Coordinates of C-alpha atoms in Angstrom, one line a residue:
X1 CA 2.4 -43.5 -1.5
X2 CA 0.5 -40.7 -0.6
X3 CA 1.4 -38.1 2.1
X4 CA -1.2 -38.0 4.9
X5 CA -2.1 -34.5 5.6
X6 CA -4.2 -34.1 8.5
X7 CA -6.8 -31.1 10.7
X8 CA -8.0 -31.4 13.8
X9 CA -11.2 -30.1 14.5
X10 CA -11.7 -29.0 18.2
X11 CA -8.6 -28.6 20.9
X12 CA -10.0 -30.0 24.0
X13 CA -9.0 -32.8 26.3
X14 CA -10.4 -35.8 23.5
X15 CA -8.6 -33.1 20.7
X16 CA -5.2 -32.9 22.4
X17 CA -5.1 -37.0 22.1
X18 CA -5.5 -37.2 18.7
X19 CA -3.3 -34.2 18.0
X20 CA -0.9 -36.6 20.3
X21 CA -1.5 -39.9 18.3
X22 CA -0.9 -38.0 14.7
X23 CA 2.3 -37.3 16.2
X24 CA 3.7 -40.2 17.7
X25 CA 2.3 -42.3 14.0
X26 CA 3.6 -39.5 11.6
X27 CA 1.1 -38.1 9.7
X28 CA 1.6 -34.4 9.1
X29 CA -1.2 -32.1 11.0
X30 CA -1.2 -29.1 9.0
X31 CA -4.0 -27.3 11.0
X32 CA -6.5 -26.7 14.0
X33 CA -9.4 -24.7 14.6
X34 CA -11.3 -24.7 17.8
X35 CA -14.0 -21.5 18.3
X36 CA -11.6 -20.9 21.3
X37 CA -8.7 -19.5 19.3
X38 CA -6.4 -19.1 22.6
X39 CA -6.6 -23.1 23.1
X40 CA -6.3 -23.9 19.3
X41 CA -2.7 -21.3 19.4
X42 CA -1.6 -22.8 22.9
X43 CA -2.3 -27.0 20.9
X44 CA -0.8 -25.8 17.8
X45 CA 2.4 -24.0 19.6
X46 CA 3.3 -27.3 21.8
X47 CA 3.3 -29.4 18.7
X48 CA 4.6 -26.8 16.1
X49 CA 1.6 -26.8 13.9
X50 CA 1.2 -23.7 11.8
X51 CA -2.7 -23.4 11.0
X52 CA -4.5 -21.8 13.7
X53 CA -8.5 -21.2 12.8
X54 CA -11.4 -19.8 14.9
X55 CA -13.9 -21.2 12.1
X56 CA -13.8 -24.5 10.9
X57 CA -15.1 -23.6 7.6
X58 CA -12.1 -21.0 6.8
X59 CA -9.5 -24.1 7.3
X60 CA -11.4 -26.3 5.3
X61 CA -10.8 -23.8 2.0
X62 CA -7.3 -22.4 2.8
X63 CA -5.1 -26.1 4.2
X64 CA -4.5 -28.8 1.6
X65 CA -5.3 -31.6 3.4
X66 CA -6.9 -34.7 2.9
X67 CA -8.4 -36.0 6.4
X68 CA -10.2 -34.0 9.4
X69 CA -10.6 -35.3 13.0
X70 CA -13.9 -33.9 14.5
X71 CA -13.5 -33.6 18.5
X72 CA -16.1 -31.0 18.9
X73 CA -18.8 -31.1 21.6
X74 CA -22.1 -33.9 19.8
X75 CA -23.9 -31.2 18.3
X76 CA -21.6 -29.9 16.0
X77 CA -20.5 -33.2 14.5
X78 CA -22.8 -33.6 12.2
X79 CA -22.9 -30.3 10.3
X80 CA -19.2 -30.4 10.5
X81 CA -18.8 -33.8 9.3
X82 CA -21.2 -33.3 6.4
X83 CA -19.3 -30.3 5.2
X84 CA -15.9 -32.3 5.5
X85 CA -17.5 -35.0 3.3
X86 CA -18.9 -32.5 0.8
X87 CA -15.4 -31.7 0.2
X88 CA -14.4 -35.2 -0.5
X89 CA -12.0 -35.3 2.6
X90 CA -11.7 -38.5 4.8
X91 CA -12.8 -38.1 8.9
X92 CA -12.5 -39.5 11.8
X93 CA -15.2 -38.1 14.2
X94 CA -15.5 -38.6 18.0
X95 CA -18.5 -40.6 18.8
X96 CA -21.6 -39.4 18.4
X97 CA -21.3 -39.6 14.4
X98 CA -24.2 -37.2 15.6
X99 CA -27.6 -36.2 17.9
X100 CA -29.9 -38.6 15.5
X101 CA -30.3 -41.6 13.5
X102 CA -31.5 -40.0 10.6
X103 CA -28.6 -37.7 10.6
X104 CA -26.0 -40.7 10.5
X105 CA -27.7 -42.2 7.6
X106 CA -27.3 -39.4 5.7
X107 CA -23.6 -39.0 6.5
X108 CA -23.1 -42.7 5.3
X109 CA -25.1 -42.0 2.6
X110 CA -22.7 -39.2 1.7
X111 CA -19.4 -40.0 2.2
X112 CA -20.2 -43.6 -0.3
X113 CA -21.3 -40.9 -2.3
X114 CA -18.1 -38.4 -2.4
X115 CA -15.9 -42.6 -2.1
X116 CA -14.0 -40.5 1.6
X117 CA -13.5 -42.9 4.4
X118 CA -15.3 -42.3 7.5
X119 CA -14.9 -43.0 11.2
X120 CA -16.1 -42.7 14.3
X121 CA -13.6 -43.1 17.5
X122 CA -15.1 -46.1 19.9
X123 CA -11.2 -46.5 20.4
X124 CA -11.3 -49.3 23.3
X125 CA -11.6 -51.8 20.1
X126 CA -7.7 -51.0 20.0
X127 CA -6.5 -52.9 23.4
X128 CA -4.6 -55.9 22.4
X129 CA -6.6 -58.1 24.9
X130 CA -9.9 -57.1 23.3
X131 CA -8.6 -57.8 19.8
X132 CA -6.9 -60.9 21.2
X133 CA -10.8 -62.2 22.5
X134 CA -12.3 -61.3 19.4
X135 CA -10.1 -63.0 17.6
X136 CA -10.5 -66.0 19.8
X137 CA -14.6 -65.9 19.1
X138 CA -13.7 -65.9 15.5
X139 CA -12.0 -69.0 15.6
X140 CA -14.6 -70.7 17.4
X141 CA -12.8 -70.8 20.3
X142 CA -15.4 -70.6 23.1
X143 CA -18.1 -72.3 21.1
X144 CA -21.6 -70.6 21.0
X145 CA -22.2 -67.5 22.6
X146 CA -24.8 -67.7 25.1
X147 CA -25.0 -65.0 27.4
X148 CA -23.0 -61.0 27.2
X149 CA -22.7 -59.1 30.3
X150 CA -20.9 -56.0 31.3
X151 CA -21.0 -52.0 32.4
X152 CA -19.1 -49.3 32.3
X153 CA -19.5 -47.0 35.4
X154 CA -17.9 -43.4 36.0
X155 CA -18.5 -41.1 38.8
X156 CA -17.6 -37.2 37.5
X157 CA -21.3 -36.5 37.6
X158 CA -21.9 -37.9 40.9
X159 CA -22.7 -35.0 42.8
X160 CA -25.1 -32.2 41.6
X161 CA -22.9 -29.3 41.0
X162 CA -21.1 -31.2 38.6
X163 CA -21.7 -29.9 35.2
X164 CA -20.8 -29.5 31.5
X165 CA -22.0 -29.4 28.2
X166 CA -23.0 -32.7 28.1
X167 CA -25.8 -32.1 30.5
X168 CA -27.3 -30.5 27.8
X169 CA -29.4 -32.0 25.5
X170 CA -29.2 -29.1 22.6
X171 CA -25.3 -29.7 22.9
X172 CA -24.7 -33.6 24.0
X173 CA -28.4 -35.1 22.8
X174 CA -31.1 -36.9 24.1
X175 CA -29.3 -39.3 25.8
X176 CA -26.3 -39.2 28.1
X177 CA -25.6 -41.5 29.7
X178 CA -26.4 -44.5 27.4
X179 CA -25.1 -42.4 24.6
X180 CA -22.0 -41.1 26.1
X181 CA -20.4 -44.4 27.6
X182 CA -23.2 -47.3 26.8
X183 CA -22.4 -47.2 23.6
X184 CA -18.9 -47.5 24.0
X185 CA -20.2 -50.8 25.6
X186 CA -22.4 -51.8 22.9
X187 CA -19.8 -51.0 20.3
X188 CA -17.4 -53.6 22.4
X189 CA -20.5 -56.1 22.8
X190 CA -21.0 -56.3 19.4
X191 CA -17.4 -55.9 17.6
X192 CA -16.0 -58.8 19.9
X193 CA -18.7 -60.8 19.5
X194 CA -19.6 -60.6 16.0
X195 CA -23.1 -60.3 16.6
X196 CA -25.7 -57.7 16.3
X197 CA -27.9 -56.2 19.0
X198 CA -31.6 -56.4 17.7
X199 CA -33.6 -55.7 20.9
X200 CA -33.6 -54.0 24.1
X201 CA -35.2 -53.6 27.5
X202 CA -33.9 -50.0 29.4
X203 CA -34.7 -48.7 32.7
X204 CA -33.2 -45.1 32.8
X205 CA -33.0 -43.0 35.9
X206 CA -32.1 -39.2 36.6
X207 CA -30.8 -38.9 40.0
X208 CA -30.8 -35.1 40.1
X209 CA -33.7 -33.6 38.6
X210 CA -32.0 -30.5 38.8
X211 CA -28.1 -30.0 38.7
X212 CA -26.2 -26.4 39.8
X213 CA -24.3 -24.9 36.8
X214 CA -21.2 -22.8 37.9
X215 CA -21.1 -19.7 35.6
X216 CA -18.2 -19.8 34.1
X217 CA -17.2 -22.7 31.9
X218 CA -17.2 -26.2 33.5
X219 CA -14.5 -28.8 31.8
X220 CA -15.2 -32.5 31.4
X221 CA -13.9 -34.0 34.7
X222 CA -13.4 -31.3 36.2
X223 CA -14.4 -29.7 39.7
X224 CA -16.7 -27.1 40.2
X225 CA -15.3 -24.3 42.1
X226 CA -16.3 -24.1 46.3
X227 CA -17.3 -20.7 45.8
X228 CA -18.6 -20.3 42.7
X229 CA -22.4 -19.3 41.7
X230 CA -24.4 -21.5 40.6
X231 CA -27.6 -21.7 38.6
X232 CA -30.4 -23.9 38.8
X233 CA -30.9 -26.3 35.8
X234 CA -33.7 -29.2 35.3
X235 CA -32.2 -32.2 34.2
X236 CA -33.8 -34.6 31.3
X237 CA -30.8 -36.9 30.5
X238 CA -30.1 -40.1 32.4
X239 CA -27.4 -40.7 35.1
X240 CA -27.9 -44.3 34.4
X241 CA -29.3 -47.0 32.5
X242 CA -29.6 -50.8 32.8
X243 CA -30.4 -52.5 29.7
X244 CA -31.4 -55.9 29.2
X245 CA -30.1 -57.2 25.4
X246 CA -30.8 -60.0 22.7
X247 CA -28.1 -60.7 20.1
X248 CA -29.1 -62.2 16.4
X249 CA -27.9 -65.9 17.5
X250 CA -30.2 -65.9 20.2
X251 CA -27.8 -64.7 23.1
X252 CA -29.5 -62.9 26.0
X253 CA -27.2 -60.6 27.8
X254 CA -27.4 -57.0 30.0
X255 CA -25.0 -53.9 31.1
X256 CA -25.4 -50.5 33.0
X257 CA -23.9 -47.8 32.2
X258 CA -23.6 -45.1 35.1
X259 CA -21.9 -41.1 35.4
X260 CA -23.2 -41.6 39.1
X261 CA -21.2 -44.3 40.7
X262 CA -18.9 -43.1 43.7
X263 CA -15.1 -44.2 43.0
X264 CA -15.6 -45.7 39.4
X265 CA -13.4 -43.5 37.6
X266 CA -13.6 -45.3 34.0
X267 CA -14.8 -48.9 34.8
X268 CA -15.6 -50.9 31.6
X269 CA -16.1 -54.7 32.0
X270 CA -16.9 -57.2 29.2
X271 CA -17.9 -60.6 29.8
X272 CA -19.0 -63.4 27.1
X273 CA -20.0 -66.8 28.2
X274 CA -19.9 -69.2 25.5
X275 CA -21.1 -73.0 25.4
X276 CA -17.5 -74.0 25.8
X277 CA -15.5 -71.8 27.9
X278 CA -15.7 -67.8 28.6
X279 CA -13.8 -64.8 28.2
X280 CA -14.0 -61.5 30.9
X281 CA -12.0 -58.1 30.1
X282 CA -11.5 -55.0 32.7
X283 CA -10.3 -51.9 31.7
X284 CA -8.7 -51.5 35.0
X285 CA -6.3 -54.2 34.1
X286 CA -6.8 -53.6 30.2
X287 CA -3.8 -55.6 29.3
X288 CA -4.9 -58.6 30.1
X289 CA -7.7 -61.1 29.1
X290 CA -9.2 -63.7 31.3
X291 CA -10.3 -67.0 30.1
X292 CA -12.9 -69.3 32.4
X293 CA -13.2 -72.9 31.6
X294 CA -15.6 -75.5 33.4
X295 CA -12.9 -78.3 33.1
X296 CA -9.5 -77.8 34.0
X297 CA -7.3 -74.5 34.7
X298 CA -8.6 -71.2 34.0
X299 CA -5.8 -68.9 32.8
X300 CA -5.1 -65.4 32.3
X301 CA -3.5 -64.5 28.9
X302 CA -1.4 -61.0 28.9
X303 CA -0.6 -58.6 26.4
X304 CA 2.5 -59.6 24.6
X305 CA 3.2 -59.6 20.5
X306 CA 4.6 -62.7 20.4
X307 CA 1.8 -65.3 22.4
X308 CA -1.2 -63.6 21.4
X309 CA -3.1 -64.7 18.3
X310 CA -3.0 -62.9 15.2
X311 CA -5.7 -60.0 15.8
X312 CA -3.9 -59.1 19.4
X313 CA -0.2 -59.3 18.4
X314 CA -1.5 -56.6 15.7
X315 CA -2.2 -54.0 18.5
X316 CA 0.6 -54.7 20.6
X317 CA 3.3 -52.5 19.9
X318 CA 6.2 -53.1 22.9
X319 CA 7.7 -56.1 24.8
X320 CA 6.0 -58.3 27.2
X321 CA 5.8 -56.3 30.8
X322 CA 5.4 -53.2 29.1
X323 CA 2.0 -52.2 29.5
X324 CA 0.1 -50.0 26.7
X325 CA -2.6 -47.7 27.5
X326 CA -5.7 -45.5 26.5
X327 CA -3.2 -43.3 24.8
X328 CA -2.0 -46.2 22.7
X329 CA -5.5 -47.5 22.0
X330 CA -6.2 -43.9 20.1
X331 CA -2.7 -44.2 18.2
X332 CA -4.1 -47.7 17.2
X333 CA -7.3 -46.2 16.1
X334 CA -5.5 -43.7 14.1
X335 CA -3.1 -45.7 12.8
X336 CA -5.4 -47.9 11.0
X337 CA -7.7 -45.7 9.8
X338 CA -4.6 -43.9 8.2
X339 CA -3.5 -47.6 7.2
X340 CA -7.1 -48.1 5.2
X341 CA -7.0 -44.8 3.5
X342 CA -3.4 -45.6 1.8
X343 CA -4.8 -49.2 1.1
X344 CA -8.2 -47.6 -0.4
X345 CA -9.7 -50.6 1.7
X346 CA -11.3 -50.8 5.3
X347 CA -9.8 -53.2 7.5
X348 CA -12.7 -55.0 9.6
X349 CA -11.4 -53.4 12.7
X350 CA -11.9 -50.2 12.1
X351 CA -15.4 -48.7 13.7
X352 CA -16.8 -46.9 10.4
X353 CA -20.0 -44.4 9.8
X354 CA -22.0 -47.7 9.9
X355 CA -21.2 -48.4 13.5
X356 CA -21.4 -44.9 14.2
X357 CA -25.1 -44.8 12.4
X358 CA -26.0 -48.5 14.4
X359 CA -25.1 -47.2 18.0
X360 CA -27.4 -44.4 17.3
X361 CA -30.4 -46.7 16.3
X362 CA -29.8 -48.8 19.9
X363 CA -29.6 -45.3 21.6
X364 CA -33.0 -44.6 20.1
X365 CA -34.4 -47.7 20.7
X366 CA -33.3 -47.9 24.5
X367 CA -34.7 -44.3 25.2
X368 CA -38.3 -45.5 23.3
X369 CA -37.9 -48.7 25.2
X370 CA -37.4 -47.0 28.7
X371 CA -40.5 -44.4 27.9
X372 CA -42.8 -47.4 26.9
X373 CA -41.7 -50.0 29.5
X374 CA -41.1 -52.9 27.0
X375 CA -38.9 -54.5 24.8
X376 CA -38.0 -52.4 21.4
X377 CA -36.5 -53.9 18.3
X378 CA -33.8 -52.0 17.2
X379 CA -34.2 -50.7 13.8
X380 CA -32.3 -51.8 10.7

């Protein structure tokens, strides 16, 4: 079997946790590179890695490796990802696969070409208890899907000297919001459901027109400094969206997704009402899956490896009562897309380039369908 040799492109907060999941599942990270050399030197030194780059494209020619995890800010994923392709090398990329539709086609279009796996990281498809409802929807076991509803909700950008990177649309895209967390959502919608979101209705809103940026870098989550300077920047991203949805069976369903919601730190909620019985997940109480029934006793199934069906006992990893979190969710992410490059073979769970490529066409068409007022299809 073949020994997976892994880099790690980009050393920030998103970068540490997948430097942290290689660990904890084995495979052998032989390099970083981050354009901030100190932080790439400070990541490789806590976990003993010996390749330290400034550029990217130095590491690619010097490490023999054969997989690269892109955790850069949006806009360098695509350039980066194309070159890791180019060189026949498997990669798991932080969602955006990139800024445009057009981009992500050609990077699926590539790495079939160059026969490399690629991913993209929409890494809450890795709690038992969503696996454990998809599974459940396989089997037929709320009936008919009728109706999808959920959000997800944050509140870091509440307040109008928060700032970062992704506030600007050279660096995070057109969209932020939607594209940031609502497709996290979509992803969800869509991978436990087994069906496809072909049109939307979107009303976005911008609650600052104009946001104060700190000089000095600004970190994701972080706090902007009492007395630090600030310039004046115009805004042209969203703070929030609400989208209305229709699904290929005919199911009608709708989420928000807000940065601006006062003491929502990282609320994601799925719901899917079938003709049978229904199904709700929280990620505030991610290990457990709630099942509503018209007729007798609703129940509440928790994680556990031995009572849940086949798809959740696969991402369950300790006891009953011991609770596994967003950490575990990225080890799970990693650990099967290391899994499908040994088998040569995806595995159905994994989110590939052609999810990453499909959230990008519903990005598009919600931002078209919130300038024009009116229901988009969203392109094949």
């Amino acid at each position: 079997m073949p020994t997976n040799k892994a880099a790690v492109i980009g050393t920030g907060y998103i970068g540490a946790a997948h430097i942290e999941a290689l660990a904890r599942i084995g495979v052998q990270i032989k390099a970083v590179a981050d354009t901030n050399i100190g932080n790439a030197e400070v990541i490789a030194g806590r976990y003993n890695i010996k390749g330290t780059y400034q550029d990217y494209r130095e590491m690619l020619e010097n490490e023999d490796i054969n997989s690269v995890h892109i955790c850069t800010p949006n806009n360098m994923h695509y350039e980066i990802a194309m070159a890791v392709v180019e060189k026949k090398l498997n990669v798991l990329c932080e969602k955006p696969l990139s800024l445009t539709a057009e981009q992500s086609a050609a990077l699926c279009k590539e790495a079939k070409r160059n026969s490399v796996l690629g991913a993209v990281n929409f890494n809450y498809r890795y709690y038992p208890a969503v696996q454990h409802a998809r599974g459940l929807i396989k089997t037929n076991g709320i009936g008919k899907i009728n109706i999808v509803i959920g959000n997800y909700l944050q509140d870091w950008l509440l307040y109008d000297t928060d700032y970062n990177w992704r506030l600007d649309p050279k660096v995070g895209g057109k969209s932020r919001a939607i594209a940031d967390i609502g497709s996290h959502w979509c992803d969800l919608a869509q991978h436990v459901s087994g069906l496809k979101i072909t049109d939307v209705m979107a009303d976005l809103l911008t609650v600052h027109k104009e946001r104060k940026q700190a000089k000095g870098e600004m970190l994701t989550f972080k706090k902007a400094d009492a007395d630090a300077e600030y310039t004046q920047i115009p805004m042209t991203t969203e703070d929030y969206g609400g989208v209305l949805v229709r699904f290929e069976n005919g199911a009608r369903g709708m989420f928000c997704a807000s940065q601006v919601s006062a003491g929502q730190k990282c609320r994601i909620r799925l719901e899917l009402y079938g003709s049978d019985s229904s199904l709700s997940w929280d990620h505030g109480d991610a290990n457990s899956l709630w099942i509503g029934k018209r007729d007798g006793n609703c129940e509440t199934v928790t994680k556990s490896p031995v009572d849940m069906n086949e798809q959740g006992a696969a991402m369950a990893h300790y006891p009953a009562g011991h609770p596994e979190g967003y950490p575990s969710v990225i080890k799970n992410m990693c650990l099967d897309f290391y899994n499908c490059i040994t088998r040569g073979k995806e595995s159905g769970t994994l989110p590939t380039f052609e999810d990453g490529y499909c959230q990008n066409r519903i990005v598009e068409a919600i931002l078209e369908s919130s300038r024009r007022s009116c229901w988009v299809r969203v392109e094949n």
